[in-house]
Coordinates of C-alpha atoms and ligand atoms in Angstrom, one line a residue:
M23 CA 38.4 -16.9 39.4
L24 CA 39.6 -13.4 40.2
T25 CA 37.9 -10.3 38.9
V26 CA 39.9 -8.1 36.6
R27 CA 40.3 -5.6 39.4
E28 CA 41.6 -8.3 41.8
A29 CA 44.0 -9.6 39.2
I30 CA 45.4 -6.1 38.6
Q31 CA 45.8 -5.5 42.3
K32 CA 47.3 -8.9 43.1
R33 CA 49.9 -9.0 40.2
R34 CA 53.5 -8.6 41.1
S35 CA 56.7 -9.2 39.2
I36 CA 57.8 -12.7 40.5
R37 CA 61.4 -13.6 40.3
S38 CA 61.4 -16.9 42.1
F39 CA 59.7 -20.0 40.7
K40 CA 59.0 -23.5 41.9
Q41 CA 60.4 -26.3 39.7
V42 CA 56.9 -27.4 38.6
P43 CA 55.9 -27.4 35.0
V44 CA 53.0 -25.2 33.8
P45 CA 50.3 -27.3 32.2
D46 CA 49.8 -27.0 28.5
E47 CA 46.1 -26.0 29.0
M48 CA 47.3 -22.9 31.0
I49 CA 49.9 -22.0 28.4
L50 CA 47.1 -22.2 25.8
E51 CA 44.8 -20.1 27.9
M52 CA 47.5 -17.4 28.2
L53 CA 48.1 -17.5 24.4
E54 CA 44.3 -17.2 23.8
A55 CA 44.2 -14.1 26.1
A56 CA 46.9 -12.6 23.8
R57 CA 45.2 -13.7 20.6
I58 CA 42.0 -11.8 21.4
A59 CA 43.8 -8.6 22.4
P60 CA 42.9 -5.3 20.7
S61 CA 45.2 -3.7 18.1
G62 CA 45.2 -0.7 15.8
S63 CA 43.3 -1.6 12.6
N64 CA 43.1 -5.1 14.0
A65 CA 46.7 -5.6 12.7
Q66 CA 47.5 -8.3 15.4
P67 CA 51.3 -8.0 15.0
W68 CA 52.2 -10.1 18.1
R69 CA 54.1 -13.4 17.6
F70 CA 55.3 -15.8 20.2
V71 CA 57.8 -18.7 20.8
V72 CA 56.9 -20.9 23.7
V73 CA 59.9 -22.3 25.5
T74 CA 59.6 -25.0 28.1
D75 CA 62.8 -27.0 27.3
A76 CA 65.4 -26.8 30.1
R77 CA 68.4 -26.4 27.8
E78 CA 66.7 -23.6 25.9
K79 CA 65.7 -21.8 29.1
R80 CA 69.3 -22.0 30.4
E81 CA 70.6 -20.5 27.1
L82 CA 68.0 -17.7 27.3
R83 CA 69.0 -17.0 30.9
E84 CA 72.6 -16.4 29.6
L85 CA 71.2 -14.1 26.9
C86 CA 69.2 -12.1 29.4
F87 CA 72.0 -10.8 31.6
D88 CA 72.1 -14.1 33.5
Q89 CA 68.8 -13.4 35.3
A90 CA 68.3 -16.6 37.3
F91 CA 64.5 -16.6 37.2
V92 CA 64.5 -16.9 33.4
E93 CA 65.9 -20.4 33.7
E94 CA 63.7 -21.3 36.7
A95 CA 60.4 -20.3 35.0
G96 CA 58.0 -23.1 34.0
V97 CA 57.5 -21.5 30.7
L98 CA 58.9 -18.6 28.8
F99 CA 57.1 -16.7 26.1
V100 CA 59.5 -15.0 23.8
F101 CA 57.3 -12.2 22.4
C102 CA 57.9 -10.6 19.0
T103 CA 56.3 -8.3 16.6
D104 CA 55.8 -8.8 12.9
L105 CA 55.9 -5.8 10.7
S106 CA 54.6 -7.7 7.6
V107 CA 51.1 -7.2 9.0
Y108 CA 51.4 -3.6 7.8
S109 CA 51.8 -4.5 4.1
G110 CA 49.1 -2.9 2.0
R111 CA 47.7 -6.3 1.1
T112 CA 47.4 -7.5 4.7
R113 CA 46.0 -4.2 5.9
R114 CA 43.3 -4.3 3.2
T115 CA 42.4 -7.9 4.2
R116 CA 42.1 -6.8 7.9
M117 CA 40.0 -3.8 6.9
Q118 CA 37.7 -5.9 4.7
E119 CA 37.2 -8.3 7.6
M120 CA 36.1 -5.5 9.8
I121 CA 33.8 -4.1 7.2
D122 CA 32.3 -7.7 6.7
A123 CA 31.8 -7.9 10.4
G124 CA 29.7 -4.8 10.2
I125 CA 32.0 -2.8 12.5
F126 CA 31.7 0.5 10.5
A127 CA 28.4 0.0 8.7
N128 CA 28.8 3.2 6.6
R129 CA 29.6 2.5 3.0
E130 CA 31.1 5.9 2.2
L131 CA 33.3 5.9 5.3
D132 CA 34.3 2.3 4.5
D133 CA 35.5 3.3 1.0
S134 CA 37.4 6.3 2.4
R135 CA 39.1 4.1 5.0
I136 CA 40.2 1.7 2.4
Q137 CA 41.4 4.6 0.3
R138 CA 43.4 6.0 3.2
Y139 CA 45.1 2.6 3.7
T140 CA 46.6 2.8 0.2
Q141 CA 48.3 6.1 1.2
M142 CA 50.0 4.7 4.4
P143 CA 53.8 4.1 4.3
D144 CA 55.0 0.8 3.2
E145 CA 55.8 -1.8 5.9
S146 CA 59.5 -1.4 5.3
D147 CA 59.2 2.0 7.1
T148 CA 60.2 0.5 10.5
S149 CA 60.5 3.9 12.2
F150 CA 56.9 4.5 11.5
Y151 CA 55.6 1.0 12.3
L152 CA 57.8 -0.5 15.0
P153 CA 56.6 1.8 17.8
M154 CA 53.0 1.0 16.8
A155 CA 53.6 -2.7 16.5
T156 CA 55.4 -2.7 19.8
A157 CA 52.7 -0.9 21.7
N158 CA 50.1 -3.3 20.3
T159 CA 52.2 -6.4 21.2
Y160 CA 52.6 -5.1 24.8
I161 CA 48.8 -5.0 25.2
A162 CA 48.6 -8.6 24.3
V163 CA 51.4 -9.5 26.7
E164 CA 49.7 -7.7 29.6
H165 CA 46.6 -9.8 28.8
M166 CA 48.8 -12.9 29.3
V167 CA 50.2 -11.4 32.6
L168 CA 46.7 -10.8 34.1
T169 CA 45.6 -14.3 32.9
A170 CA 48.6 -15.8 34.6
T171 CA 47.6 -14.0 37.8
A172 CA 44.0 -15.2 37.5
L173 CA 45.3 -18.8 37.1
G174 CA 47.4 -18.5 40.3
L175 CA 50.7 -18.2 38.4
G176 CA 53.5 -15.7 38.9
S177 CA 55.0 -13.7 36.0
C178 CA 57.8 -11.3 35.2
W179 CA 58.4 -9.3 32.1
V180 CA 62.0 -9.6 30.8
G181 CA 63.1 -6.6 28.8
G182 CA 66.7 -7.0 30.0
I183 CA 68.1 -8.8 27.0
S184 CA 71.9 -8.8 26.6
D185 CA 72.1 -10.4 23.2
L186 CA 69.1 -10.0 20.9
K187 CA 70.8 -11.4 17.9
A188 CA 71.8 -14.6 19.7
I189 CA 68.1 -15.1 20.7
R190 CA 67.0 -14.6 17.1
D191 CA 69.5 -17.1 15.9
M192 CA 68.8 -19.6 18.6
L193 CA 65.0 -19.6 17.9
G194 CA 65.3 -19.1 14.1
I195 CA 63.2 -15.9 14.1
P196 CA 62.8 -14.8 10.5
R197 CA 63.6 -11.3 9.1
G198 CA 60.9 -8.7 9.6
I199 CA 60.0 -10.2 13.0
Y200 CA 61.4 -8.3 15.9
V201 CA 62.1 -9.9 19.3
L202 CA 60.8 -7.5 22.0
G203 CA 61.2 -9.4 25.2
L204 CA 60.3 -12.5 27.3
L205 CA 57.5 -13.2 29.7
A206 CA 58.6 -15.6 32.4
I207 CA 55.7 -17.6 34.0
G208 CA 55.6 -20.2 36.8
Y209 CA 54.3 -21.4 40.1
T210 CA 55.6 -19.5 43.0
D211 CA 55.3 -19.4 46.8
T212 CA 56.4 -15.8 47.2
E213 CA 53.8 -13.1 47.8
P214 CA 55.7 -9.8 47.6
K215 CA 54.2 -6.6 48.8
A216 CA 53.1 -4.0 46.3
R217 CA 56.1 -2.2 44.8
P218 CA 56.4 1.6 45.1
R219 CA 54.4 3.7 42.6
L220 CA 54.2 7.5 41.9
P221 CA 51.3 9.2 43.6
L222 CA 48.2 10.1 41.5
D223 CA 49.0 13.8 41.5
E224 CA 52.4 13.1 39.8
I225 CA 50.8 11.2 36.9
L226 CA 48.0 13.6 36.3
L227 CA 49.0 16.6 34.1
R228 CA 46.1 18.6 35.6
P229 CA 44.3 17.9 38.8
F230 CA 41.3 15.6 38.9
P231 CA 38.7 16.1 40.2
P232 CA 39.2 19.8 39.2
A233 CA 39.5 22.2 42.1
V234 CA 36.2 23.9 42.9
D235 CA 36.2 27.6 42.4
V236 CA 34.7 29.0 45.6
S237 CA 35.0 32.7 44.5
Q238 CA 31.9 32.5 42.3
Ligands
FMN16 C1 58.7 -4.0 29.7 C2 59.2 -4.5 31.0 C3 60.5 -5.0 31.1 C4 60.9 -5.5 32.3 N1 62.1 -6.2 32.4 C5 62.5 -6.7 33.5 C6 63.8 -7.5 33.6 O1 64.5 -7.6 32.6 N2 64.1 -8.0 34.8 C7 63.3 -7.9 35.9 O2 63.7 -8.4 36.9 N3 62.2 -7.2 35.9 C8 61.8 -6.6 34.7 N4 60.6 -5.9 34.7 C9 59.7 -5.8 35.9 C10 59.8 -4.4 36.5 O3 61.0 -4.2 37.2 C11 58.6 -4.3 37.5 O4 57.4 -4.3 36.8 C12 58.6 -3.0 38.3 O5 59.7 -2.9 39.1 C13 57.3 -2.9 39.2 O6 57.2 -4.0 40.1 P1 55.9 -4.9 40.0 O7 55.8 -5.4 38.6 O8 56.1 -6.0 41.0 O9 54.7 -4.1 40.3 C14 60.1 -5.4 33.5 C15 58.8 -4.9 33.4 C16 58.4 -4.4 32.2 C17 57.0 -3.8 32.1

């Protein structure tokens, strides 16, 4: 099994898959990696549809700008986010679970946290909750990506969706659940080189390590 560092370094976006099914145990292992991901207030907004059926994969390819690897993948995870997790009732349930698990262990603080929850916007405030829910869901999806790498599978995120509504209708996704993208997974025999990245100094807003001041 790869270390986390090895999986991070080995991962590439793979856009060519062998026509070999991905075993259910591996699919379940990737879902488990998503399930245990961290999320703000432990809200766990991620939701998935697992697609292995050839006809459904073909349809999804058409709805994703005809990207061929979408149909070729052994399995597609359609990942979604569910804003109902931010309803006052569900948030209080999650908070109580965390308190019961002894996470905060400070009675006064616990009471004030619960109090604060009652003052948060209602889950219908999508402009407030959708970015939060999306960020949390992407964390879970990256857990799946790294698990796929560790299992010897290739993966590619698919954000290029040409018809979101058609995907919703096709899969019967209920209101309040937002389709964010697809994760294509499968066996591959390609080993692409690392793709270009910005140098470290372009992503740091101030130098690290800090420059040593030799004047003193
Ligand atoms: C949110 C997201 C959406 C993406 N959507 C697509 C896509 O629709 N089609 C595609 O071919 N690659 C897609 N990619 C893959 C990126 O193009 C790829 O990560 C980037 O070029 C860097 O290459 P690497 O992943 O091999 O390191 C997506 C990646 C992310 C994170």
